Amino acid sequence: MQVQISQIANLPSKWGEFQIQSFKEGEKEHLCIFKNLPQDVVNLRIHSECLTGDSLGSLKCDCGAQLAFALNYIQEHGGMVIYLKQEGRNIGLFNKVNAYALQDKGRDTIEANVELGFGADERSYEIVEFILDYYQISRVNLLTNNPKKLDFLKDKIHSRIPIIVGLNPHNEAYIRVKQNQMGHLE
């Protein structure tokens, strides 16, 4: 894996004062947002890009709320958010908008992805291992509800920190699909 690594820069934000560093893997540019990295166990959120939820405040998903939860947690307790360039479970923004249109017609998030020719979840986490090795992180408290992330990092997990951000009328079906069909935890 060939990865370019940026310098570290300061990031003052509405959640607090962080440092950031980018990891460029081919065309994908991932970001690490961190504060007070301890030497033993690091609080870690692996977050896949969601422009509609993270930046536009979409209520169709819980992504923006999960990112805000993680950044608040890292601000208070220290740790890292690895922000992965994997929009729409790695189907890209164009296809995600088409999936949204299918969801508007009654498909759930998995049915929409499959109808567009994708799997339920196309994300991968190999770059996460590279990043953790780069920072020499061997043990994490993983902020997640996603069993795929737990399985991927099973040898490094000290504990899981659930992310509970609530339901609304626009994301309730989406969250139920994640729980009932993808095994997401509460």
JSON list of C-alpha atoms in Angstrom, two decimals:
[
{"chain": "A", "resi": 1, "resn": "MET", "atom": "CA", "xyz": [0.00, 0.00, 0.00]},
{"chain": "A", "resi": 2, "resn": "GLN", "atom": "CA", "xyz": [1.48, 3.33, -1.06]},
{"chain": "A", "resi": 3, "resn": "VAL", "atom": "CA", "xyz": [0.36, 6.18, 1.20]},
{"chain": "A", "resi": 4, "resn": "GLN", "atom": "CA", "xyz": [1.43, 9.81, 1.34]},
{"chain": "A", "resi": 5, "resn": "ILE", "atom": "CA", "xyz": [1.28, 11.43, 4.77]},
{"chain": "A", "resi": 6, "resn": "SER", "atom": "CA", "xyz": [0.77, 15.14, 5.34]},
{"chain": "A", "resi": 7, "resn": "GLN", "atom": "CA", "xyz": [2.24, 17.32, 8.05]},
{"chain": "A", "resi": 8, "resn": "ILE", "atom": "CA", "xyz": [0.30, 17.73, 11.31]},
{"chain": "A", "resi": 9, "resn": "ALA", "atom": "CA", "xyz": [-1.75, 20.93, 11.61]},
{"chain": "A", "resi": 10, "resn": "ASN", "atom": "CA", "xyz": [-3.89, 22.49, 14.33]},
{"chain": "A", "resi": 11, "resn": "LEU", "atom": "CA", "xyz": [-7.67, 22.45, 13.91]},
{"chain": "A", "resi": 12, "resn": "PRO", "atom": "CA", "xyz": [-9.65, 24.74, 16.16]},
{"chain": "A", "resi": 13, "resn": "SER", "atom": "CA", "xyz": [-13.31, 23.73, 15.79]},
{"chain": "A", "resi": 14, "resn": "LYS", "atom": "CA", "xyz": [-16.70, 24.16, 17.42]},
{"chain": "A", "resi": 15, "resn": "TRP", "atom": "CA", "xyz": [-15.97, 20.88, 19.25]},
{"chain": "A", "resi": 16, "resn": "GLY", "atom": "CA", "xyz": [-12.60, 22.02, 20.56]},
{"chain": "A", "resi": 17, "resn": "GLU", "atom": "CA", "xyz": [-8.91, 22.19, 19.71]},
{"chain": "A", "resi": 18, "resn": "PHE", "atom": "CA", "xyz": [-7.61, 19.23, 17.71]},
{"chain": "A", "resi": 19, "resn": "GLN", "atom": "CA", "xyz": [-4.72, 18.29, 15.49]},
{"chain": "A", "resi": 20, "resn": "ILE", "atom": "CA", "xyz": [-5.20, 16.84, 12.02]},
{"chain": "A", "resi": 21, "resn": "GLN", "atom": "CA", "xyz": [-3.13, 14.81, 9.59]},
{"chain": "A", "resi": 22, "resn": "SER", "atom": "CA", "xyz": [-4.10, 13.47, 6.17]},
{"chain": "A", "resi": 23, "resn": "PHE", "atom": "CA", "xyz": [-3.26, 10.10, 4.62]},
{"chain": "A", "resi": 24, "resn": "LYS", "atom": "CA", "xyz": [-3.51, 9.96, 0.82]},
{"chain": "A", "resi": 25, "resn": "GLU", "atom": "CA", "xyz": [-4.11, 6.48, -0.57]},
{"chain": "A", "resi": 26, "resn": "GLY", "atom": "CA", "xyz": [-4.37, 6.71, -4.37]},
{"chain": "A", "resi": 27, "resn": "GLU", "atom": "CA", "xyz": [-7.28, 9.08, -5.07]},
{"chain": "A", "resi": 28, "resn": "LYS", "atom": "CA", "xyz": [-8.66, 8.79, -1.52]},
{"chain": "A", "resi": 29, "resn": "GLU", "atom": "CA", "xyz": [-7.62, 11.29, 1.10]},
{"chain": "A", "resi": 30, "resn": "HIS", "atom": "CA", "xyz": [-8.41, 10.23, 4.67]},
{"chain": "A", "resi": 31, "resn": "LEU", "atom": "CA", "xyz": [-8.13, 12.42, 7.75]},
{"chain": "A", "resi": 32, "resn": "CYS", "atom": "CA", "xyz": [-7.08, 11.81, 11.33]},
{"chain": "A", "resi": 33, "resn": "ILE", "atom": "CA", "xyz": [-8.45, 14.22, 13.91]},
{"chain": "A", "resi": 34, "resn": "PHE", "atom": "CA", "xyz": [-6.87, 13.75, 17.32]},
{"chain": "A", "resi": 35, "resn": "LYS", "atom": "CA", "xyz": [-6.22, 15.17, 20.75]},
{"chain": "A", "resi": 36, "resn": "ASN", "atom": "CA", "xyz": [-4.08, 13.99, 23.66]},
{"chain": "A", "resi": 37, "resn": "LEU", "atom": "CA", "xyz": [-3.19, 10.55, 22.33]},
{"chain": "A", "resi": 38, "resn": "PRO", "atom": "CA", "xyz": [-2.32, 8.35, 25.31]},
{"chain": "A", "resi": 39, "resn": "GLN", "atom": "CA", "xyz": [0.42, 5.77, 25.20]},
{"chain": "A", "resi": 40, "resn": "ASP", "atom": "CA", "xyz": [-1.70, 2.76, 26.18]},
{"chain": "A", "resi": 41, "resn": "VAL", "atom": "CA", "xyz": [-5.36, 2.61, 25.05]},
{"chain": "A", "resi": 42, "resn": "VAL", "atom": "CA", "xyz": [-6.67, 5.17, 22.52]},
{"chain": "A", "resi": 43, "resn": "ASN", "atom": "CA", "xyz": [-10.32, 6.19, 22.20]},
{"chain": "A", "resi": 44, "resn": "LEU", "atom": "CA", "xyz": [-11.02, 5.70, 18.49]},
{"chain": "A", "resi": 45, "resn": "ARG", "atom": "CA", "xyz": [-13.88, 6.44, 16.11]},
{"chain": "A", "resi": 46, "resn": "ILE", "atom": "CA", "xyz": [-13.64, 5.15, 12.53]},
{"chain": "A", "resi": 47, "resn": "HIS", "atom": "CA", "xyz": [-16.03, 7.36, 10.59]},
{"chain": "A", "resi": 48, "resn": "SER", "atom": "CA", "xyz": [-16.83, 7.06, 6.90]},
{"chain": "A", "resi": 49, "resn": "GLU", "atom": "CA", "xyz": [-17.49, 10.27, 5.03]},
{"chain": "A", "resi": 50, "resn": "CYS", "atom": "CA", "xyz": [-21.13, 11.32, 4.78]},
{"chain": "A", "resi": 51, "resn": "LEU", "atom": "CA", "xyz": [-21.43, 14.72, 3.13]},
{"chain": "A", "resi": 52, "resn": "THR", "atom": "CA", "xyz": [-25.20, 14.85, 3.55]},
{"chain": "A", "resi": 53, "resn": "GLY", "atom": "CA", "xyz": [-25.12, 13.95, 7.24]},
{"chain": "A", "resi": 54, "resn": "ASP", "atom": "CA", "xyz": [-21.79, 15.41, 8.36]},
{"chain": "A", "resi": 55, "resn": "SER", "atom": "CA", "xyz": [-21.91, 18.72, 6.49]},
{"chain": "A", "resi": 56, "resn": "LEU", "atom": "CA", "xyz": [-25.51, 19.29, 5.41]},
{"chain": "A", "resi": 57, "resn": "GLY", "atom": "CA", "xyz": [-27.21, 18.02, 8.58]},
{"chain": "A", "resi": 58, "resn": "SER", "atom": "CA", "xyz": [-29.31, 15.36, 6.86]},
{"chain": "A", "resi": 59, "resn": "LEU", "atom": "CA", "xyz": [-31.83, 13.67, 9.15]},
{"chain": "A", "resi": 60, "resn": "LYS", "atom": "CA", "xyz": [-32.04, 10.59, 6.86]},
{"chain": "A", "resi": 61, "resn": "CYS", "atom": "CA", "xyz": [-29.08, 9.00, 8.68]},
{"chain": "A", "resi": 62, "resn": "ASP", "atom": "CA", "xyz": [-27.31, 9.23, 12.02]},
{"chain": "A", "resi": 63, "resn": "CYS", "atom": "CA", "xyz": [-23.84, 9.94, 10.58]},
{"chain": "A", "resi": 64, "resn": "GLY", "atom": "CA", "xyz": [-23.58, 13.63, 11.47]},
{"chain": "A", "resi": 65, "resn": "ALA", "atom": "CA", "xyz": [-24.82, 12.97, 14.99]},
{"chain": "A", "resi": 66, "resn": "GLN", "atom": "CA", "xyz": [-22.33, 10.09, 15.40]},
{"chain": "A", "resi": 67, "resn": "LEU", "atom": "CA", "xyz": [-19.46, 12.29, 14.22]},
{"chain": "A", "resi": 68, "resn": "ALA", "atom": "CA", "xyz": [-20.48, 15.08, 16.61]},
{"chain": "A", "resi": 69, "resn": "PHE", "atom": "CA", "xyz": [-20.73, 12.53, 19.46]},
{"chain": "A", "resi": 70, "resn": "ALA", "atom": "CA", "xyz": [-17.24, 11.23, 18.66]},
{"chain": "A", "resi": 71, "resn": "LEU", "atom": "CA", "xyz": [-15.65, 14.68, 18.39]},
{"chain": "A", "resi": 72, "resn": "ASN", "atom": "CA", "xyz": [-17.22, 15.75, 21.69]},
{"chain": "A", "resi": 73, "resn": "TYR", "atom": "CA", "xyz": [-15.99, 12.52, 23.29]},
{"chain": "A", "resi": 74, "resn": "ILE", "atom": "CA", "xyz": [-12.44, 12.96, 21.92]},
{"chain": "A", "resi": 75, "resn": "GLN", "atom": "CA", "xyz": [-12.42, 16.60, 23.04]},
{"chain": "A", "resi": 76, "resn": "GLU", "atom": "CA", "xyz": [-13.29, 15.54, 26.58]},
{"chain": "A", "resi": 77, "resn": "HIS", "atom": "CA", "xyz": [-11.33, 12.28, 26.89]},
{"chain": "A", "resi": 78, "resn": "GLY", "atom": "CA", "xyz": [-8.65, 12.43, 24.20]},
{"chain": "A", "resi": 79, "resn": "GLY", "atom": "CA", "xyz": [-8.25, 10.06, 21.28]},
{"chain": "A", "resi": 80, "resn": "MET", "atom": "CA", "xyz": [-8.72, 9.99, 17.53]},
{"chain": "A", "resi": 81, "resn": "VAL", "atom": "CA", "xyz": [-11.32, 10.06, 14.77]},
{"chain": "A", "resi": 82, "resn": "ILE", "atom": "CA", "xyz": [-10.20, 8.44, 11.53]},
{"chain": "A", "resi": 83, "resn": "TYR", "atom": "CA", "xyz": [-12.35, 10.05, 8.84]},
{"chain": "A", "resi": 84, "resn": "LEU", "atom": "CA", "xyz": [-12.40, 7.76, 5.81]},
{"chain": "A", "resi": 85, "resn": "LYS", "atom": "CA", "xyz": [-13.13, 8.88, 2.26]},
{"chain": "A", "resi": 86, "resn": "GLN", "atom": "CA", "xyz": [-15.90, 6.29, 1.71]},
{"chain": "A", "resi": 87, "resn": "GLU", "atom": "CA", "xyz": [-19.01, 8.29, 0.89]},
{"chain": "A", "resi": 88, "resn": "GLY", "atom": "CA", "xyz": [-22.28, 6.37, 0.94]},
{"chain": "A", "resi": 89, "resn": "ARG", "atom": "CA", "xyz": [-20.80, 3.15, 2.30]},
{"chain": "A", "resi": 90, "resn": "ASN", "atom": "CA", "xyz": [-18.17, 3.57, -0.41]},
{"chain": "A", "resi": 91, "resn": "ILE", "atom": "CA", "xyz": [-20.49, 3.85, -3.43]},
{"chain": "A", "resi": 92, "resn": "GLY", "atom": "CA", "xyz": [-19.70, 7.54, -3.95]},
{"chain": "A", "resi": 93, "resn": "LEU", "atom": "CA", "xyz": [-21.79, 10.67, -3.74]},
{"chain": "A", "resi": 94, "resn": "PHE", "atom": "CA", "xyz": [-23.40, 10.31, -7.20]},
{"chain": "A", "resi": 95, "resn": "ASN", "atom": "CA", "xyz": [-24.61, 6.78, -6.44]},
{"chain": "A", "resi": 96, "resn": "LYS", "atom": "CA", "xyz": [-25.63, 7.77, -2.91]},
{"chain": "A", "resi": 97, "resn": "VAL", "atom": "CA", "xyz": [-27.95, 10.45, -4.30]},
{"chain": "A", "resi": 98, "resn": "ASN", "atom": "CA", "xyz": [-29.43, 7.83, -6.65]},
{"chain": "A", "resi": 99, "resn": "ALA", "atom": "CA", "xyz": [-29.86, 5.51, -3.65]},
{"chain": "A", "resi": 100, "resn": "TYR", "atom": "CA", "xyz": [-31.61, 8.33, -1.79]},
{"chain": "A", "resi": 101, "resn": "ALA", "atom": "CA", "xyz": [-34.00, 8.69, -4.75]},
{"chain": "A", "resi": 102, "resn": "LEU", "atom": "CA", "xyz": [-34.79, 4.96, -4.56]},
{"chain": "A", "resi": 103, "resn": "GLN", "atom": "CA", "xyz": [-35.31, 5.30, -0.81]},
{"chain": "A", "resi": 104, "resn": "ASP", "atom": "CA", "xyz": [-37.77, 8.11, -1.53]},
{"chain": "A", "resi": 105, "resn": "LYS", "atom": "CA", "xyz": [-39.70, 5.52, -3.58]},
{"chain": "A", "resi": 106, "resn": "GLY", "atom": "CA", "xyz": [-39.84, 3.05, -0.68]},
{"chain": "A", "resi": 107, "resn": "ARG", "atom": "CA", "xyz": [-36.61, 1.03, -0.87]},
{"chain": "A", "resi": 108, "resn": "ASP", "atom": "CA", "xyz": [-34.58, 0.65, 2.29]},
{"chain": "A", "resi": 109, "resn": "THR", "atom": "CA", "xyz": [-30.90, 1.55, 2.27]},
{"chain": "A", "resi": 110, "resn": "ILE", "atom": "CA", "xyz": [-29.76, -1.99, 1.43]},
{"chain": "A", "resi": 111, "resn": "GLU", "atom": "CA", "xyz": [-32.38, -2.53, -1.29]},
{"chain": "A", "resi": 112, "resn": "ALA", "atom": "CA", "xyz": [-31.39, 0.77, -2.91]},
{"chain": "A", "resi": 113, "resn": "ASN", "atom": "CA", "xyz": [-27.68, -0.11, -2.95]},
{"chain": "A", "resi": 114, "resn": "VAL", "atom": "CA", "xyz": [-28.37, -3.58, -4.36]},
{"chain": "A", "resi": 115, "resn": "GLU", "atom": "CA", "xyz": [-30.69, -2.18, -7.04]},
{"chain": "A", "resi": 116, "resn": "LEU", "atom": "CA", "xyz": [-27.85, 0.11, -8.12]},
{"chain": "A", "resi": 117, "resn": "GLY", "atom": "CA", "xyz": [-25.50, -2.89, -8.41]},
{"chain": "A", "resi": 118, "resn": "PHE", "atom": "CA", "xyz": [-23.66, -2.60, -5.10]},
{"chain": "A", "resi": 119, "resn": "GLY", "atom": "CA", "xyz": [-23.48, -4.65, -1.93]},
{"chain": "A", "resi": 120, "resn": "ALA", "atom": "CA", "xyz": [-25.12, -3.51, 1.27]},
{"chain": "A", "resi": 121, "resn": "ASP", "atom": "CA", "xyz": [-21.81, -2.08, 2.48]},
{"chain": "A", "resi": 122, "resn": "GLU", "atom": "CA", "xyz": [-18.81, -1.61, 0.17]},
{"chain": "A", "resi": 123, "resn": "ARG", "atom": "CA", "xyz": [-16.49, -0.06, 2.77]},
{"chain": "A", "resi": 124, "resn": "SER", "atom": "CA", "xyz": [-13.06, -1.44, 3.62]},
{"chain": "A", "resi": 125, "resn": "TYR", "atom": "CA", "xyz": [-10.79, -0.68, 6.54]},
{"chain": "A", "resi": 126, "resn": "GLU", "atom": "CA", "xyz": [-7.27, -1.67, 5.45]},
{"chain": "A", "resi": 127, "resn": "ILE", "atom": "CA", "xyz": [-6.05, 1.93, 5.63]},
{"chain": "A", "resi": 128, "resn": "VAL", "atom": "CA", "xyz": [-7.13, 1.99, 9.29]},
{"chain": "A", "resi": 129, "resn": "GLU", "atom": "CA", "xyz": [-4.57, -0.67, 10.10]},
{"chain": "A", "resi": 130, "resn": "PHE", "atom": "CA", "xyz": [-1.90, 1.35, 8.30]},
{"chain": "A", "resi": 131, "resn": "ILE", "atom": "CA", "xyz": [-2.84, 4.48, 10.25]},
{"chain": "A", "resi": 132, "resn": "LEU", "atom": "CA", "xyz": [-2.90, 2.70, 13.61]},
{"chain": "A", "resi": 133, "resn": "ASP", "atom": "CA", "xyz": [0.53, 1.22, 12.88]},
{"chain": "A", "resi": 134, "resn": "TYR", "atom": "CA", "xyz": [1.82, 4.66, 11.87]},
{"chain": "A", "resi": 135, "resn": "TYR", "atom": "CA", "xyz": [0.76, 6.12, 15.22]},
{"chain": "A", "resi": 136, "resn": "GLN", "atom": "CA", "xyz": [1.88, 2.94, 17.03]},
{"chain": "A", "resi": 137, "resn": "ILE", "atom": "CA", "xyz": [-1.62, 2.34, 18.41]},
{"chain": "A", "resi": 138, "resn": "SER", "atom": "CA", "xyz": [-2.10, -1.24, 19.52]},
{"chain": "A", "resi": 139, "resn": "ARG", "atom": "CA", "xyz": [-5.15, -1.00, 21.84]},
{"chain": "A", "resi": 140, "resn": "VAL", "atom": "CA", "xyz": [-8.34, 0.98, 21.34]},
{"chain": "A", "resi": 141, "resn": "ASN", "atom": "CA", "xyz": [-11.63, 1.80, 22.95]},
{"chain": "A", "resi": 142, "resn": "LEU", "atom": "CA", "xyz": [-13.73, 1.72, 19.77]},
{"chain": "A", "resi": 143, "resn": "LEU", "atom": "CA", "xyz": [-16.62, 4.17, 19.51]},
{"chain": "A", "resi": 144, "resn": "THR", "atom": "CA", "xyz": [-18.99, 2.18, 17.29]},
{"chain": "A", "resi": 145, "resn": "ASN", "atom": "CA", "xyz": [-22.17, 0.19, 16.92]},
{"chain": "A", "resi": 146, "resn": "ASN", "atom": "CA", "xyz": [-20.91, -1.53, 13.75]},
{"chain": "A", "resi": 147, "resn": "PRO", "atom": "CA", "xyz": [-19.99, -5.23, 14.11]},
{"chain": "A", "resi": 148, "resn": "LYS", "atom": "CA", "xyz": [-17.90, -5.09, 10.91]},
{"chain": "A", "resi": 149, "resn": "LYS", "atom": "CA", "xyz": [-15.55, -2.58, 12.56]},
{"chain": "A", "resi": 150, "resn": "LEU", "atom": "CA", "xyz": [-15.45, -4.63, 15.75]},
{"chain": "A", "resi": 151, "resn": "ASP", "atom": "CA", "xyz": [-14.54, -7.74, 13.78]},
{"chain": "A", "resi": 152, "resn": "PHE", "atom": "CA", "xyz": [-11.89, -5.91, 11.77]},
{"chain": "A", "resi": 153, "resn": "LEU", "atom": "CA", "xyz": [-10.13, -4.60, 14.88]},
{"chain": "A", "resi": 154, "resn": "LYS", "atom": "CA", "xyz": [-10.92, -7.51, 17.21]},
{"chain": "A", "resi": 155, "resn": "ASP", "atom": "CA", "xyz": [-7.27, -8.02, 18.21]},
{"chain": "A", "resi": 156, "resn": "LYS", "atom": "CA", "xyz": [-6.83, -4.36, 19.16]},
{"chain": "A", "resi": 157, "resn": "ILE", "atom": "CA", "xyz": [-10.09, -3.70, 21.03]},
{"chain": "A", "resi": 158, "resn": "HIS", "atom": "CA", "xyz": [-9.89, -3.03, 24.75]},
{"chain": "A", "resi": 159, "resn": "SER", "atom": "CA", "xyz": [-13.57, -2.02, 24.95]},
{"chain": "A", "resi": 160, "resn": "ARG", "atom": "CA", "xyz": [-16.47, -0.76, 22.86]},
{"chain": "A", "resi": 161, "resn": "ILE", "atom": "CA", "xyz": [-18.07, 2.60, 23.52]},
{"chain": "A", "resi": 162, "resn": "PRO", "atom": "CA", "xyz": [-21.62, 2.61, 22.10]},
{"chain": "A", "resi": 163, "resn": "ILE", "atom": "CA", "xyz": [-22.77, 5.64, 20.15]},
{"chain": "A", "resi": 164, "resn": "ILE", "atom": "CA", "xyz": [-26.40, 6.36, 20.97]},
{"chain": "A", "resi": 165, "resn": "VAL", "atom": "CA", "xyz": [-27.62, 9.47, 19.16]},
{"chain": "A", "resi": 166, "resn": "GLY", "atom": "CA", "xyz": [-31.37, 8.86, 18.89]},
{"chain": "A", "resi": 167, "resn": "LEU", "atom": "CA", "xyz": [-34.02, 8.34, 16.30]},
{"chain": "A", "resi": 168, "resn": "ASN", "atom": "CA", "xyz": [-36.09, 10.82, 14.36]},
{"chain": "A", "resi": 169, "resn": "PRO", "atom": "CA", "xyz": [-38.96, 10.29, 11.90]},
{"chain": "A", "resi": 170, "resn": "HIS", "atom": "CA", "xyz": [-36.53, 10.53, 8.95]},
{"chain": "A", "resi": 171, "resn": "ASN", "atom": "CA", "xyz": [-33.90, 8.01, 10.11]},
{"chain": "A", "resi": 172, "resn": "GLU", "atom": "CA", "xyz": [-35.89, 5.46, 12.10]},
{"chain": "A", "resi": 173, "resn": "ALA", "atom": "CA", "xyz": [-36.27, 2.98, 9.21]},
{"chain": "A", "resi": 174, "resn": "TYR", "atom": "CA", "xyz": [-32.59, 3.47, 8.27]},
{"chain": "A", "resi": 175, "resn": "ILE", "atom": "CA", "xyz": [-31.41, 2.68, 11.80]},
{"chain": "A", "resi": 176, "resn": "ARG", "atom": "CA", "xyz": [-33.74, -0.33, 12.06]},
{"chain": "A", "resi": 177, "resn": "VAL", "atom": "CA", "xyz": [-32.26, -1.73, 8.83]},
{"chain": "A", "resi": 178, "resn": "LYS", "atom": "CA", "xyz": [-28.75, -1.26, 10.24]},
{"chain": "A", "resi": 179, "resn": "GLN", "atom": "CA", "xyz": [-29.76, -3.10, 13.42]},
{"chain": "A", "resi": 180, "resn": "ASN", "atom": "CA", "xyz": [-31.98, -5.84, 11.96]},
{"chain": "A", "resi": 181, "resn": "GLN", "atom": "CA", "xyz": [-30.16, -6.59, 8.69]},
{"chain": "A", "resi": 182, "resn": "MET", "atom": "CA", "xyz": [-26.57, -5.49, 9.32]},
{"chain": "A", "resi": 183, "resn": "GLY", "atom": "CA", "xyz": [-26.28, -6.49, 12.98]},
{"chain": "A", "resi": 184, "resn": "HIS", "atom": "CA", "xyz": [-25.54, -3.01, 14.36]},
{"chain": "A", "resi": 185, "resn": "LEU", "atom": "CA", "xyz": [-25.55, -2.85, 18.12]},
{"chain": "A", "resi": 186, "resn": "GLU", "atom": "CA", "xyz": [-27.22, -0.29, 20.36]}
]
